[in-house]
Amino acid sequence: MKITYLGHACFLLEISNTKILFDPFITPNPLAKKIEINGIKADYILLSHGHQDHVADVEAIYQNTSATIIANFEIVRWYQKKGLEKVHPMNYGGKWKFDFGTVKMVNAVHSSSMPDGTYGGNPAGFVIQSKEKAFYYAGDTALHQDMKQIGEYYTIDFAFLPVGDNFTMDIQEALEAAKYVKTQKIIGMHYDTFPYIEIDHTAIRKLAQDQGKELVLMEIGQSIEI
Ligand code: NI
Ligand code: MN
């Protein structure tokens, strides 16, 4: 599986030739200036919640790629009203088998409204059992006990977890979340984009190392194979 970091909470995954994009927030992100959104190819766009810093580039990328938008019912409805018809609505506890793997929508402790203030349903995370690896994309969330269930029912190879604090959990809680979902490998997200969430990379890497966890903080534009 190839993972490319496009800044903030946005990742492009390539799983057996299928491209899935999470939470596109690229053109408004000054740290992601070098990313050209017209060059992004996607088959699916997964959205954790409706906040601007997760959906800003959805329409542009949808128009370029006609990717299917996977999100909660309210977010999907909002895009349908704008004429974006290739959608797949989900909600907590539900799963669906797509060609790249099975997606289960799980809860996140956060909020969710669309950029125009419309109710955006409940914020979500995703547990994805792909053809290659199984992983958890937490979305924006506080640490919560339900993550333990993910660890009980799934074998998680790695987890995308927010580490930036202020709007989400911090690194200490992300390390706890990694214990709950029983994974050694964390890909950090939701840090540095805004002054409220700037973090010291060296310090948080050390905290992870001290707990025997691998914390990956990708460069924007960087790709890794997992
Ligand atoms: Ni948010
Ligand atoms: Mn956010």
CSV table of C-alpha atoms and ligand atoms in Angstrom, one decimal:
chain,number,residue,atom,x,y,z
A,1,MET,CA,0.0,0.0,0.0
A,2,LYS,CA,1.3,3.4,-1.0
A,3,ILE,CA,0.5,6.4,1.3
A,4,THR,CA,1.1,10.0,0.2
A,5,TYR,CA,0.7,12.8,2.6
A,6,LEU,CA,-1.0,15.9,1.3
A,7,GLY,CA,-1.0,17.9,4.5
A,8,HIS,CA,-3.2,18.3,7.6
A,9,ALA,CA,-5.4,15.2,7.7
A,10,CYS,CA,-5.3,14.5,4.0
A,11,PHE,CA,-3.7,11.3,2.7
A,12,LEU,CA,-3.9,9.6,-0.7
A,13,LEU,CA,-3.8,5.8,-0.4
A,14,GLU,CA,-3.2,3.4,-3.3
A,15,ILE,CA,-4.5,0.0,-2.5
A,16,SER,CA,-4.2,-2.6,-5.3
A,17,ASN,CA,-4.6,0.1,-8.0
A,18,THR,CA,-7.5,1.9,-6.3
A,19,LYS,CA,-6.8,5.4,-5.0
A,20,ILE,CA,-8.6,6.6,-1.9
A,21,LEU,CA,-8.3,10.1,-0.7
A,22,PHE,CA,-9.1,11.2,2.9
A,23,ASP,CA,-10.2,14.7,4.0
A,24,PRO,CA,-8.9,16.9,1.3
A,25,PHE,CA,-7.8,20.3,2.6
A,26,ILE,CA,-5.0,21.4,0.2
A,27,THR,CA,-5.5,24.7,-1.6
A,28,PRO,CA,-6.3,26.7,1.7
A,29,ASN,CA,-3.3,25.1,3.4
A,30,PRO,CA,-0.2,27.3,3.2
A,31,LEU,CA,2.0,24.3,4.1
A,32,ALA,CA,0.7,22.3,1.1
A,33,LYS,CA,1.4,25.0,-1.6
A,34,LYS,CA,3.5,22.6,-3.7
A,35,ILE,CA,0.6,20.1,-4.0
A,36,GLU,CA,-1.2,20.6,-7.3
A,37,ILE,CA,-4.8,19.4,-6.8
A,38,ASN,CA,-5.5,19.1,-10.5
A,39,GLY,CA,-2.9,16.3,-10.5
A,40,ILE,CA,-4.6,14.2,-7.9
A,41,LYS,CA,-6.3,11.1,-9.1
A,42,ALA,CA,-8.8,9.4,-6.8
A,43,ASP,CA,-11.5,6.7,-7.1
A,44,TYR,CA,-13.0,7.4,-3.6
A,45,ILE,CA,-13.0,10.4,-1.3
A,46,LEU,CA,-13.6,9.6,2.3
A,47,LEU,CA,-14.7,12.3,4.6
A,48,SER,CA,-14.5,12.0,8.4
A,49,HIS,CA,-16.7,15.1,9.1
A,50,GLY,CA,-17.9,18.4,7.6
A,51,HIS,CA,-15.4,20.9,8.8
A,52,GLN,CA,-13.7,23.1,6.3
A,53,ASP,CA,-10.2,21.8,7.1
A,54,HIS,CA,-11.4,18.4,5.9
A,55,VAL,CA,-13.6,19.1,2.9
A,56,ALA,CA,-12.2,22.3,1.3
A,57,ASP,CA,-11.2,20.6,-2.0
A,58,VAL,CA,-13.8,18.0,-2.3
A,59,GLU,CA,-15.8,19.6,-5.1
A,60,ALA,CA,-12.7,20.4,-7.3
A,61,ILE,CA,-11.3,16.9,-6.9
A,62,TYR,CA,-14.7,15.3,-7.5
A,63,GLN,CA,-15.1,17.3,-10.7
A,64,ASN,CA,-11.6,16.3,-11.9
A,65,THR,CA,-11.9,12.6,-11.0
A,66,SER,CA,-15.6,11.8,-10.5
A,67,ALA,CA,-14.5,9.9,-7.4
A,68,THR,CA,-17.2,8.4,-5.2
A,69,ILE,CA,-17.7,10.4,-1.9
A,70,ILE,CA,-18.0,8.2,1.1
A,71,ALA,CA,-19.2,10.0,4.2
A,72,ASN,CA,-22.1,10.2,6.7
A,73,PHE,CA,-25.6,10.6,5.4
A,74,GLU,CA,-25.8,14.4,6.2
A,75,ILE,CA,-22.5,15.2,4.4
A,76,VAL,CA,-23.5,13.2,1.4
A,77,ARG,CA,-26.9,14.9,1.3
A,78,TRP,CA,-25.2,18.3,1.3
A,79,TYR,CA,-23.1,17.3,-1.7
A,80,GLN,CA,-26.0,15.8,-3.5
A,81,LYS,CA,-27.8,19.1,-3.3
A,82,LYS,CA,-24.8,20.7,-5.0
A,83,GLY,CA,-25.2,18.2,-7.8
A,84,LEU,CA,-22.5,15.7,-6.8
A,85,GLU,CA,-24.2,12.4,-7.4
A,86,LYS,CA,-21.5,9.8,-7.0
A,87,VAL,CA,-21.9,9.2,-3.2
A,88,HIS,CA,-22.1,6.5,-0.7
A,89,PRO,CA,-23.8,7.4,2.6
A,90,MET,CA,-22.9,5.5,5.8
A,91,ASN,CA,-23.4,5.9,9.5
A,92,TYR,CA,-21.9,4.6,12.8
A,93,GLY,CA,-21.5,0.8,13.1
A,94,GLY,CA,-22.2,0.2,9.4
A,95,LYS,CA,-19.8,-1.4,7.0
A,96,TRP,CA,-19.7,-1.8,3.3
A,97,LYS,CA,-17.5,-3.8,1.0
A,98,PHE,CA,-15.9,-1.7,-1.7
A,99,ASP,CA,-13.5,-2.9,-4.3
A,100,PHE,CA,-10.5,-1.9,-2.2
A,101,GLY,CA,-11.8,-3.5,1.0
A,102,THR,CA,-14.4,-3.2,3.7
A,103,VAL,CA,-15.0,0.2,5.3
A,104,LYS,CA,-16.6,0.4,8.7
A,105,MET,CA,-17.7,3.8,10.0
A,106,VAL,CA,-16.9,4.3,13.7
A,107,ASN,CA,-17.5,7.2,16.1
A,108,ALA,CA,-15.3,10.1,16.8
A,109,VAL,CA,-15.6,12.5,19.7
A,110,HIS,CA,-15.6,15.9,18.0
A,111,SER,CA,-18.2,18.0,16.1
A,112,SER,CA,-19.3,18.3,12.5
A,113,SER,CA,-20.8,21.1,10.5
A,114,MET,CA,-20.5,22.0,6.9
A,115,PRO,CA,-18.5,25.1,5.8
A,116,ASP,CA,-21.9,27.0,5.4
A,117,GLY,CA,-23.0,26.0,8.9
A,118,THR,CA,-25.4,23.2,7.8
A,119,TYR,CA,-25.6,20.4,10.2
A,120,GLY,CA,-22.9,17.9,9.2
A,121,GLY,CA,-24.1,14.8,11.1
A,122,ASN,CA,-21.8,13.1,13.5
A,123,PRO,CA,-18.0,13.1,13.1
A,124,ALA,CA,-16.6,9.7,12.2
A,125,GLY,CA,-13.5,7.6,11.9
A,126,PHE,CA,-13.0,4.6,9.6
A,127,VAL,CA,-11.7,1.1,10.1
A,128,ILE,CA,-10.6,-0.3,6.8
A,129,GLN,CA,-9.8,-3.9,6.1
A,130,SER,CA,-8.2,-3.6,2.7
A,131,LYS,CA,-6.8,-6.3,0.4
A,132,GLU,CA,-3.4,-5.4,1.8
A,133,LYS,CA,-3.5,-4.1,5.3
A,134,ALA,CA,-6.1,-3.2,8.0
A,135,PHE,CA,-6.0,0.3,9.4
A,136,TYR,CA,-7.8,2.9,11.5
A,137,TYR,CA,-8.3,6.5,10.3
A,138,ALA,CA,-9.5,8.2,13.5
A,139,GLY,CA,-10.5,11.6,12.0
A,140,ASP,CA,-10.6,14.5,14.4
A,141,THR,CA,-11.3,13.0,17.8
A,142,ALA,CA,-10.6,13.0,21.5
A,143,LEU,CA,-9.4,9.8,23.1
A,144,HIS,CA,-12.4,7.6,23.8
A,145,GLN,CA,-13.0,4.2,25.3
A,146,ASP,CA,-14.8,2.8,22.2
A,147,MET,CA,-11.4,2.6,20.5
A,148,LYS,CA,-10.8,-0.4,22.7
A,149,GLN,CA,-13.5,-2.3,20.7
A,150,ILE,CA,-11.6,-1.7,17.5
A,151,GLY,CA,-8.6,-3.4,19.1
A,152,GLU,CA,-10.8,-6.3,20.2
A,153,TYR,CA,-12.5,-7.0,16.9
A,154,TYR,CA,-9.8,-6.1,14.4
A,155,THR,CA,-6.1,-6.6,13.8
A,156,ILE,CA,-5.0,-3.1,13.1
A,157,ASP,CA,-1.6,-2.8,11.2
A,158,PHE,CA,-1.4,1.0,11.7
A,159,ALA,CA,-3.5,4.0,12.6
A,160,PHE,CA,-3.8,7.5,11.4
A,161,LEU,CA,-4.2,9.5,14.6
A,162,PRO,CA,-4.4,13.2,15.3
A,163,VAL,CA,-1.5,14.5,17.5
A,164,GLY,CA,-1.9,18.3,17.3
A,165,ASP,CA,-3.8,18.9,20.5
A,166,ASN,CA,-6.2,21.8,21.0
A,167,PHE,CA,-8.9,20.6,18.6
A,168,THR,CA,-8.2,16.9,19.0
A,169,MET,CA,-6.2,14.6,21.3
A,170,ASP,CA,-2.4,15.2,21.7
A,171,ILE,CA,0.5,12.8,21.4
A,172,GLN,CA,0.1,11.3,24.9
A,173,GLU,CA,-3.5,10.4,24.2
A,174,ALA,CA,-2.6,9.2,20.6
A,175,LEU,CA,-0.2,6.8,22.2
A,176,GLU,CA,-2.9,5.6,24.5
A,177,ALA,CA,-5.2,5.3,21.4
A,178,ALA,CA,-2.6,3.1,19.8
A,179,LYS,CA,-2.7,0.9,22.8
A,180,TYR,CA,-6.5,0.7,22.7
A,181,VAL,CA,-6.5,-0.3,19.0
A,182,LYS,CA,-3.5,-2.5,19.6
A,183,THR,CA,-1.1,-1.2,17.0
A,184,GLN,CA,2.6,-0.3,17.1
A,185,LYS,CA,2.5,2.1,14.2
A,186,ILE,CA,1.0,5.6,14.2
A,187,ILE,CA,0.9,8.0,11.3
A,188,GLY,CA,0.4,11.4,12.8
A,189,MET,CA,-2.0,14.0,11.4
A,190,HIS,CA,-3.7,17.2,12.3
A,191,TYR,CA,-0.6,19.1,13.4
A,192,ASP,CA,1.3,22.3,12.4
A,193,THR,CA,-1.3,23.6,10.0
A,194,PHE,CA,-2.5,26.3,12.4
A,195,PRO,CA,-0.7,28.1,15.2
A,196,TYR,CA,-3.0,26.3,17.7
A,197,ILE,CA,-1.7,22.9,16.7
A,198,GLU,CA,2.0,23.5,16.1
A,199,ILE,CA,4.0,20.7,17.7
A,200,ASP,CA,7.7,19.9,18.4
A,201,HIS,CA,8.4,16.9,16.2
A,202,THR,CA,11.6,15.8,18.0
A,203,ALA,CA,9.8,15.9,21.4
A,204,ILE,CA,6.8,13.9,20.3
A,205,ARG,CA,8.9,11.3,18.4
A,206,LYS,CA,10.9,10.8,21.6
A,207,LEU,CA,7.6,10.3,23.6
A,208,ALA,CA,6.5,7.7,21.1
A,209,GLN,CA,9.9,5.9,21.1
A,210,ASP,CA,9.9,5.8,24.9
A,211,GLN,CA,6.6,3.9,24.8
A,212,GLY,CA,7.9,1.5,22.1
A,213,LYS,CA,5.7,3.0,19.4
A,214,GLU,CA,6.6,4.0,15.9
A,215,LEU,CA,5.4,7.5,15.1
A,216,VAL,CA,5.6,8.5,11.5
A,217,LEU,CA,5.4,12.2,10.7
A,218,MET,CA,5.4,12.5,7.0
A,219,GLU,CA,6.6,15.4,4.9
A,220,ILE,CA,3.9,17.0,2.8
A,221,GLY,CA,4.2,15.4,-0.7
A,222,GLN,CA,6.1,12.4,0.6
A,223,SER,CA,5.0,8.9,-0.2
A,224,ILE,CA,5.8,5.7,1.8
A,225,GLU,CA,5.1,2.1,1.2
A,226,ILE,CA,3.5,0.2,4.1
B,1,NI,NI,-12.8,19.1,12.8
B,2,MN,MN,-9.9,19.4,11.8
